[in-house]
Protein backbone atom coordinates (compact mmCIF):
# COMPACT_ATOMS: atom_id res chain seq x y z
CA UNK A 1 70.64 33.05 9.87
CA UNK A 2 72.91 32.29 6.92
CA UNK A 3 75.68 34.78 6.07
CA UNK A 4 74.18 35.39 2.63
CA UNK A 5 70.91 36.50 4.16
CA UNK A 6 72.73 38.77 6.61
CA UNK A 7 74.64 40.58 3.85
CA UNK A 8 71.51 40.95 1.75
CA UNK A 9 69.75 42.52 4.70
CA UNK A 10 72.64 44.92 5.39
CA UNK A 11 72.61 45.91 1.71
CA UNK A 12 68.88 46.62 1.73
CA UNK A 13 69.12 48.69 4.91
CA UNK A 14 71.96 50.69 3.37
CA UNK A 15 69.88 51.38 0.25
CA UNK A 16 67.03 52.70 2.38
CA UNK A 17 69.40 54.97 4.26
CA UNK A 18 70.87 56.29 0.99
CA UNK A 19 67.37 56.97 -0.28
CA UNK A 20 66.61 59.19 2.72
CA UNK A 21 70.00 60.88 2.51
CA UNK A 22 69.56 61.56 -1.22
CA UNK A 23 66.21 63.21 -0.63
CA UNK A 24 67.61 65.64 1.91
CA UNK A 25 70.89 66.44 0.14
CA UNK A 26 69.09 67.60 -3.01
CA UNK A 27 66.41 69.43 -1.06
CA UNK A 28 65.95 73.16 -1.80
CA UNK A 29 65.53 73.74 1.94
CA UNK A 30 68.91 74.79 3.35
CA UNK A 31 68.23 73.33 6.83
CA UNK A 32 67.32 69.92 5.38
CA UNK A 33 70.39 69.95 3.15
CA UNK A 34 72.83 70.83 5.95
CA UNK A 35 71.36 68.29 8.40
CA UNK A 36 70.80 65.55 5.83
CA UNK A 37 72.87 62.92 7.70
CA UNK A 38 71.05 63.33 11.02
CA UNK A 39 67.58 63.69 9.49
CA UNK A 40 68.01 60.67 7.23
CA UNK A 41 69.19 58.61 10.21
CA UNK A 42 66.11 59.62 12.24
CA UNK A 43 63.82 58.83 9.28
CA UNK A 44 65.56 55.51 8.79
CA UNK A 45 65.08 54.48 12.43
CA UNK A 46 61.40 55.50 12.42
CA UNK A 47 60.81 53.65 9.15
CA UNK A 48 62.53 50.51 10.46
CA UNK A 49 60.48 50.48 13.68
CA UNK A 50 57.20 50.98 11.80
CA UNK A 51 58.02 48.23 9.32
CA UNK A 52 58.84 45.82 12.14
CA UNK A 53 55.30 46.13 13.54
CA UNK A 54 53.74 44.66 10.40
CA UNK A 55 55.48 41.25 10.49
CA UNK A 56 55.14 41.07 14.27
CA UNK A 57 51.37 41.53 14.07
CA UNK A 58 51.23 39.17 11.11
CA UNK A 59 53.09 36.51 13.10
CA UNK A 60 50.79 36.83 16.12
CA UNK A 61 47.65 36.57 13.98
CA UNK A 62 48.91 33.48 12.14
CA UNK A 63 50.48 31.72 15.12
CA UNK A 64 47.78 29.08 15.56
CA UNK A 65 46.88 28.43 11.94
CA UNK A 66 50.27 28.64 10.27
CA UNK A 67 50.87 27.66 6.70
CA UNK A 68 54.28 28.27 5.16
CA UNK A 69 53.17 28.40 1.52
CA UNK A 70 50.34 30.78 2.36
CA UNK A 71 52.81 32.92 4.32
CA UNK A 72 55.14 33.23 1.35
CA UNK A 73 52.22 34.23 -0.87
CA UNK A 74 51.08 36.90 1.59
CA UNK A 75 54.61 38.36 1.77
CA UNK A 76 54.96 38.35 -1.99
CA UNK A 77 51.69 40.13 -2.80
CA UNK A 78 51.93 42.58 0.09
CA UNK A 79 55.36 43.58 -1.17
CA UNK A 80 54.16 43.99 -4.76
CA UNK A 81 51.21 46.15 -3.65
CA UNK A 82 53.47 48.31 -1.46
CA UNK A 83 55.91 48.76 -4.34
CA UNK A 84 53.15 49.79 -6.78
CA UNK A 85 51.75 52.28 -4.26
CA UNK A 86 55.22 53.79 -3.76
CA UNK A 87 55.69 54.26 -7.54
CA UNK A 88 52.28 55.97 -7.83
CA UNK A 89 53.10 58.28 -4.91
CA UNK A 90 56.48 59.13 -6.37
CA UNK A 91 54.98 59.98 -9.76
CA UNK A 92 52.04 61.92 -8.32
CA UNK A 93 53.49 63.77 -5.34
CA UNK A 94 57.21 63.68 -6.12
CA UNK A 95 57.99 61.72 -2.92
CA UNK A 96 60.85 59.33 -2.32
CA UNK A 97 61.30 55.84 -3.74
CA UNK A 98 61.63 54.81 -0.08
CA UNK A 99 58.25 53.10 -0.26
CA UNK A 100 59.52 50.74 -2.92
CA UNK A 101 62.62 49.88 -0.95
CA UNK A 102 60.46 49.46 2.14
CA UNK A 103 58.34 46.95 0.26
CA UNK A 104 61.41 44.91 -0.61
CA UNK A 105 62.76 44.90 2.94
CA UNK A 106 59.26 44.12 4.25
CA UNK A 107 59.30 40.93 2.20
CA UNK A 108 62.70 39.79 3.41
CA UNK A 109 62.01 40.64 7.07
CA UNK A 110 58.85 38.53 6.94
CA UNK A 111 60.38 35.62 5.08
CA UNK A 112 63.76 35.39 6.76
CA UNK A 113 63.05 36.48 10.30
CA UNK A 114 59.52 35.21 10.80
CA UNK A 115 58.61 32.57 8.24
CA UNK A 116 61.86 30.59 8.20
CA UNK A 117 62.71 31.06 11.86
CA UNK A 118 59.18 30.28 12.99
CA UNK A 119 59.20 27.00 11.12
CA UNK A 120 62.65 25.87 12.19
CA UNK A 121 62.57 26.97 15.84
CA UNK A 122 62.21 24.05 18.24
CA UNK A 123 58.80 23.72 19.86
CA UNK A 124 56.98 25.89 17.31
CA UNK A 125 56.64 23.37 14.50
CA UNK A 126 52.92 22.90 13.86
CA UNK A 127 51.60 20.35 11.43
CA UNK A 128 54.61 20.45 9.13
CA UNK A 129 55.89 16.88 9.34
CA UNK A 130 55.27 15.11 6.05
CA UNK A 131 56.14 11.59 5.02
CA UNK A 132 58.42 11.33 2.04
CA UNK A 133 56.49 10.44 -1.09
CA UNK A 134 58.05 9.09 -4.28
CA UNK A 135 56.99 10.85 -7.45
CA UNK A 136 59.43 9.51 -9.98
CA UNK A 137 62.24 7.16 -9.12
CA UNK A 138 65.67 8.13 -10.45
CA UNK A 139 68.44 5.63 -9.99
CA UNK A 140 72.16 6.05 -9.69
CA UNK A 141 74.68 3.72 -11.29
CA UNK A 142 74.07 1.04 -8.63
CA UNK A 143 70.33 1.10 -9.30
CA UNK A 144 69.43 2.70 -5.96
CA UNK A 145 66.71 5.32 -5.75
CA UNK A 146 68.12 8.70 -4.69
CA UNK A 147 65.32 11.18 -5.39
CA UNK A 148 62.03 11.72 -3.55
CA UNK A 149 59.23 14.27 -3.70
CA UNK A 150 58.37 16.70 -0.89
CA UNK A 151 54.68 16.28 -0.04
CA UNK A 152 54.37 19.98 0.71
CA UNK A 153 55.88 21.72 -2.33
CA UNK A 154 56.51 18.84 -4.82
CA UNK A 155 60.21 19.70 -4.91
CA UNK A 156 62.47 16.79 -5.99
CA UNK A 157 65.27 16.34 -3.46
CA UNK A 158 67.86 13.88 -2.26
CA UNK A 159 66.58 10.98 -0.21
CA UNK A 160 69.25 11.62 2.41
CA UNK A 161 68.03 15.08 3.43
CA UNK A 162 66.06 15.56 6.66
CA UNK A 163 64.14 18.61 5.43
CA UNK A 164 63.18 20.17 2.11
CA UNK A 165 65.60 22.98 1.12
CA UNK A 166 62.81 24.66 -0.85
CA UNK A 167 60.08 25.01 1.80
CA UNK A 168 62.04 24.03 4.94
CA UNK A 169 59.57 21.31 5.91
CA UNK A 170 61.00 18.60 8.13
CA UNK A 171 60.31 15.02 7.08
CA UNK A 172 58.72 12.45 9.33
CA UNK A 173 60.91 9.39 8.91
CA UNK A 174 59.51 7.50 11.86
CA UNK A 175 58.49 3.94 11.16
CA UNK A 176 54.68 3.43 11.44
CA UNK A 177 55.31 0.37 13.62
CA UNK A 178 57.28 2.59 16.03
CA UNK A 179 54.34 5.01 16.20
CA UNK A 180 51.99 2.15 16.96
CA UNK A 181 54.31 0.94 19.73
CA UNK A 182 54.38 4.46 21.20
CA UNK A 183 50.58 4.64 21.25
CA UNK A 184 50.41 1.24 22.92
CA UNK A 185 52.89 2.40 25.57
CA UNK A 186 50.77 5.51 26.14
CA UNK A 187 47.63 3.42 26.52
CA UNK A 188 49.39 1.19 29.01
CA UNK A 189 50.54 4.25 30.97
CA UNK A 190 46.95 5.53 31.16
CA UNK A 191 45.61 2.14 32.30
CA UNK A 192 48.26 1.91 35.02
CA UNK A 193 47.26 5.37 36.23
CA UNK A 194 43.57 4.43 36.39
CA UNK A 195 44.30 1.18 38.28
CA UNK A 196 46.40 3.07 40.83
CA UNK A 197 43.54 5.55 41.36
CA UNK A 198 41.13 2.66 41.95
CA UNK A 199 43.39 0.97 44.53
CA UNK A 200 44.18 4.26 46.28
CA UNK A 201 47.81 4.59 45.22
CA UNK A 202 47.30 8.27 44.43
CA UNK A 203 50.91 9.43 44.33
CA UNK A 204 51.88 6.94 41.63
CA UNK A 205 48.58 7.44 39.79
CA UNK A 206 49.06 11.21 39.66
CA UNK A 207 52.58 10.80 38.27
CA UNK A 208 51.43 8.38 35.54
CA UNK A 209 48.36 10.39 34.52
CA UNK A 210 50.30 13.67 34.31
CA UNK A 211 52.96 12.00 32.19
CA UNK A 212 50.25 10.59 29.91
CA UNK A 213 48.61 14.01 29.53
CA UNK A 214 51.95 15.66 28.76
CA UNK A 215 52.72 13.13 26.02
CA UNK A 216 49.33 13.60 24.37
CA UNK A 217 49.54 17.40 24.63
CA UNK A 218 52.95 17.27 22.92
CA UNK A 219 51.38 15.29 20.08
CA UNK A 220 48.51 17.76 19.88
CA UNK A 221 50.92 20.68 19.42
CA UNK A 222 51.91 19.22 16.06
CA UNK A 223 48.36 19.65 14.77
CA UNK A 224 46.49 22.81 13.81
CA UNK A 225 43.14 21.11 14.50
CA UNK A 226 41.13 21.05 17.70
CA UNK A 227 41.26 17.58 19.25
CA UNK A 228 38.46 15.86 21.19
CA UNK A 229 38.35 12.55 23.05
CA UNK A 230 34.75 11.35 23.12
CA UNK A 231 33.95 8.08 24.89
CA UNK A 232 31.61 6.87 22.16
CA UNK A 233 29.84 7.77 18.92
CA UNK A 234 26.79 9.12 20.80
CA UNK A 235 28.80 11.83 22.54
CA UNK A 236 30.39 12.77 19.21
CA UNK A 237 26.97 12.92 17.52
CA UNK A 238 25.42 15.06 20.30
CA UNK A 239 28.38 17.46 20.32
CA UNK A 240 28.19 17.87 16.53
CA UNK A 241 24.44 18.46 16.73
CA UNK A 242 24.74 21.01 19.53
CA UNK A 243 27.41 22.99 17.66
CA UNK A 244 25.79 22.61 14.21
CA UNK A 245 28.82 20.76 12.82
CA UNK A 246 29.39 17.74 10.64
CA UNK A 247 30.78 14.76 12.54
CA UNK A 248 33.38 14.39 9.79
CA UNK A 249 34.80 17.83 10.66
CA UNK A 250 35.44 16.95 14.31
CA UNK A 251 38.82 15.42 15.14
CA UNK A 252 37.95 12.64 17.60
CA UNK A 253 41.37 11.22 18.51
CA UNK A 254 41.95 7.81 20.05
CA UNK A 255 43.33 9.06 23.38
CA UNK A 256 41.93 9.37 26.90
CA UNK A 257 42.85 12.93 27.83
CA UNK A 258 39.39 13.85 29.10
CA UNK A 259 39.22 10.80 31.35
CA UNK A 260 42.84 11.29 32.47
CA UNK A 261 41.98 14.77 33.74
CA UNK A 262 38.83 13.32 35.32
CA UNK A 263 40.88 10.79 37.32
CA UNK A 264 43.29 13.53 38.37
CA UNK A 265 40.27 15.40 39.74
CA UNK A 266 39.27 12.27 41.69
CA UNK A 267 42.72 12.32 43.31
CA UNK A 268 42.28 16.03 44.11
CA UNK A 269 38.86 15.30 45.60
CA UNK A 270 40.23 12.57 47.86
CA UNK A 271 42.97 14.97 49.00
CA UNK A 272 40.31 17.67 49.59
CA UNK A 273 41.90 19.89 46.95
CA UNK A 274 38.55 20.95 45.54
CA UNK A 275 39.69 24.01 43.58
CA UNK A 276 42.39 21.94 41.83
CA UNK A 277 39.80 19.25 41.15
CA UNK A 278 37.52 21.80 39.45
CA UNK A 279 40.43 23.07 37.32
CA UNK A 280 41.19 19.53 36.13
CA UNK A 281 37.52 18.91 35.43
CA UNK A 282 37.34 22.06 33.29
CA UNK A 283 40.31 20.72 31.31
CA UNK A 284 38.56 17.36 31.04
CA UNK A 285 35.45 19.04 29.62
CA UNK A 286 37.49 20.94 27.03
CA UNK A 287 38.57 17.58 25.61
CA UNK A 288 35.06 16.17 25.90
CA UNK A 289 32.16 18.53 26.74
CA UNK A 290 29.89 15.46 26.95
CA UNK A 291 31.94 13.58 29.54
CA UNK A 292 29.03 12.98 31.93
CA UNK A 293 31.27 11.62 34.71
CA UNK A 294 33.26 14.87 34.69
CA UNK A 295 30.04 16.90 34.74
CA UNK A 296 28.67 15.04 37.77
CA UNK A 297 32.06 15.22 39.50
CA UNK A 298 32.23 18.98 38.98
CA UNK A 299 28.82 19.39 40.61
CA UNK A 300 29.97 17.15 43.47
CA UNK A 301 32.98 19.35 44.15
CA UNK A 302 30.80 22.43 44.47
CA UNK A 303 28.51 20.47 46.79
CA UNK A 304 31.29 19.64 49.25
CA UNK A 305 32.54 23.23 49.01
CA UNK A 306 29.11 24.30 50.25
CA UNK A 307 28.17 26.21 47.09
CA UNK A 308 24.67 24.78 46.84
CA UNK A 309 23.51 27.27 44.21
CA UNK A 310 26.32 26.32 41.82
CA UNK A 311 25.75 22.62 42.54
CA UNK A 312 22.09 22.93 41.58
CA UNK A 313 22.87 25.00 38.47
CA UNK A 314 25.45 22.48 37.20
CA UNK A 315 23.04 19.61 37.82
CA UNK A 316 20.32 21.29 35.77
CA UNK A 317 22.78 22.04 32.95
CA UNK A 318 23.99 18.46 32.57
CA UNK A 319 20.48 17.10 31.88
CA UNK A 320 20.80 17.89 28.15
CA UNK A 321 23.86 15.61 27.96
CA UNK A 322 22.27 12.53 29.54
CA UNK A 323 21.56 9.63 27.17
CA UNK A 324 21.17 6.57 29.45
CA UNK A 325 18.92 5.67 32.38
CA UNK A 326 21.72 5.17 34.89
CA UNK A 327 22.85 8.77 34.51
CA UNK A 328 19.24 9.96 34.58
CA UNK A 329 18.82 8.25 37.97
CA UNK A 330 22.00 10.01 39.15
CA UNK A 331 20.53 13.32 37.97
CA UNK A 332 17.44 12.78 40.15
CA UNK A 333 19.61 11.91 43.18
CA UNK A 334 21.45 15.21 42.76
CA UNK A 335 18.14 17.07 42.70
CA UNK A 336 17.02 15.11 45.75
CA UNK A 337 20.06 16.24 47.75
CA UNK A 338 19.39 19.87 46.80
CA UNK A 339 15.73 19.64 47.84
CA UNK A 340 16.71 18.11 51.20
CA UNK A 341 19.20 20.93 51.84
CA UNK A 342 16.57 23.54 50.91
CA UNK A 343 14.04 21.75 53.14
CA UNK A 344 11.69 20.84 50.32
CA UNK A 345 11.17 17.28 51.58
CA UNK A 346 8.03 16.68 49.55
CA UNK A 347 9.85 17.29 46.24
CA UNK A 348 12.91 15.39 47.50
CA UNK A 349 10.62 12.41 48.13
CA UNK A 350 9.32 12.62 44.54
CA UNK A 351 12.72 12.79 42.79
CA UNK A 352 14.21 9.97 44.88
CA UNK A 353 11.23 7.78 43.97
CA UNK A 354 11.81 8.66 40.32
CA UNK A 355 15.50 7.83 40.67
CA UNK A 356 14.64 4.35 42.01
CA UNK A 357 12.29 3.88 39.07
CA UNK A 358 15.31 3.93 36.73
CA UNK A 359 17.97 2.38 38.98
CA UNK A 360 17.86 0.42 42.24
CA UNK A 361 20.61 2.44 43.89
CA UNK A 362 21.25 2.00 47.63
CA UNK A 363 22.03 5.72 48.04
CA UNK A 364 18.57 6.65 46.73
CA UNK A 365 16.88 4.14 49.11
CA UNK A 366 18.80 5.46 52.10
CA UNK A 367 18.03 9.08 51.23
CA UNK A 368 14.38 8.23 50.67
CA UNK A 369 14.17 6.64 54.13
CA UNK A 370 15.75 9.77 55.60
CA UNK A 371 13.25 12.04 53.82
CA UNK A 372 10.27 9.99 55.02
CA UNK A 373 11.59 9.96 58.58
CA UNK A 374 11.97 13.74 58.55
CA UNK A 375 8.55 14.36 57.00
CA UNK A 376 5.90 15.41 59.49
CA UNK A 377 3.08 13.28 58.10
CA UNK A 378 5.35 10.28 57.23
CA UNK A 379 3.19 9.70 54.11
CA UNK A 380 4.81 8.56 50.87
CA UNK A 381 3.70 9.75 47.44
CA UNK A 382 1.40 7.46 45.48
CA UNK A 383 2.74 6.24 42.13
CA UNK A 384 -0.18 7.74 40.20
CA UNK A 385 0.60 11.18 41.70
CA UNK A 386 4.33 11.04 41.05
CA UNK A 387 4.45 12.10 37.40
CA UNK A 388 2.02 14.97 37.98
CA UNK A 389 4.19 16.32 40.80
CA UNK A 390 7.26 16.22 38.58
CA UNK A 391 5.50 18.02 35.71
CA UNK A 392 4.03 20.64 38.04
CA UNK A 393 7.56 21.49 39.22
CA UNK A 394 8.97 21.39 35.68
CA UNK A 395 11.25 18.44 36.39
CA UNK A 396 11.80 16.23 33.31
CA UNK A 397 10.40 12.72 33.66
CA UNK A 398 12.58 11.03 31.04
CA UNK A 399 15.61 11.54 28.83
CA UNK A 400 15.28 14.40 26.34
CA UNK A 401 13.04 13.35 23.45
CA UNK A 402 15.43 15.09 21.06
CA UNK A 403 18.33 12.92 22.29
CA UNK A 404 16.24 9.73 22.04
CA UNK A 405 15.29 10.68 18.46
CA UNK A 406 18.96 11.32 17.58
CA UNK A 407 20.04 7.95 18.99
CA UNK A 408 17.30 6.14 17.04
CA UNK A 409 18.31 7.90 13.82
CA UNK A 410 21.97 7.08 14.35
CA UNK A 411 21.15 3.41 14.94
CA UNK A 412 19.10 3.32 11.73
CA UNK A 413 22.11 4.73 9.92
CA UNK A 414 24.30 1.96 11.38
CA UNK A 415 21.79 -0.67 10.24
CA UNK A 416 21.68 0.83 6.74
CA UNK A 417 25.48 0.72 6.54
CA UNK A 418 25.50 -2.83 7.99
CA UNK A 419 27.47 -1.76 11.07
CA UNK A 420 24.98 -2.82 13.73
CA UNK A 421 27.30 -5.62 14.92
CA UNK A 422 30.26 -3.31 15.52
CA UNK A 423 30.95 -2.26 19.16
CA UNK A 424 29.36 1.13 18.46
CA UNK A 425 26.38 -0.54 16.79
CA UNK A 426 25.84 -2.85 19.77
CA UNK A 427 26.01 0.11 22.15
CA UNK A 428 23.34 1.90 20.14
CA UNK A 429 21.15 -1.20 19.96
CA UNK A 430 21.28 -1.61 23.74
CA UNK A 431 20.39 2.05 24.24
CA UNK A 432 17.53 1.90 21.78
CA UNK A 433 16.11 -1.17 23.62
CA UNK A 434 16.64 0.54 27.01
CA UNK A 435 14.90 3.76 25.98
CA UNK A 436 11.82 2.17 24.40
């Protein structure tokens, strides 16, 4: 803290102490008058402790959504209100002016100790980096511009300063091309991690993916918004619809945090660290609640742990997030495994047949052969009976109609905006054709 601030604070504290002392020294009560020094000291300490709670609570409440200008306004008006109340009390009940002095010190404690220090302390700067913006160029004798405008408070300052002396906001002087290079390096780091997972080089992959996640998390700390990393526009649309939000209000960043955590869980799974895998998958789903690969992987981890009930529950829950036939087939295979384990071979037969209907997967064929071999009558289910069996057991026979409708509406929107030939538009067109 600057020396000037320190001396101001000492002066204010001294005034408060004198206020207490004055009250006791002029008191008609002999005990109060004789013990004025001790009593005023006790009152002063109690008052100081009580006043410290207010800014502490205020800081905790505003920690995640911090705004410096709003903070200054809160301090200012709280102080004015406290001062007015103290004047009214003094006039009405003949009590001390201490309330007014307390209001003044309340303001400075908040501003100096919590507002300024919170903004300038390393690691706690949230969303306060602003690019310098020219408002009005002023030139020196050599014709060089030496004044710029702070984007936060519009204060005109020297171009050489690193932060605004008025609102203490640090400037972001980083070249946009440097930022682009950093993002490209991050993307390369993620790709290297994924490749190493695929070839079984888990130690190196884990190192690269953790480094990637750390870098992205550091970037996220600079923002007050909640970040998401959806794999495509469909996941974004479904998430917005589920949470009754506008897609424009969701910050879908161009990173791969959800998938990075997913690949870390794959490494955990291969190392039989199933609890760690589930933790990483939970983190993956925070970044993207519609990451279907993470959802299936989470169910798989509970399966190998032997928690069949949780495996079945997770499988049922992920149905509402399925939007393509490949994942629908996977959903039926999961149900098939559960029905085998619970010795409901007849229903297992039905769901594996339904899985093959949507995808010719070798796992489904092998499981179906196993089911038939274990069945007593060795009789397969006729195709015309299949759908009735599924409906009787309340097993969905296709992707949710609501999701299909949403995809069709989104594709129409893309056509209307002439975006059907963009990568997202092509994805939607393929899905619409697939789901007809």
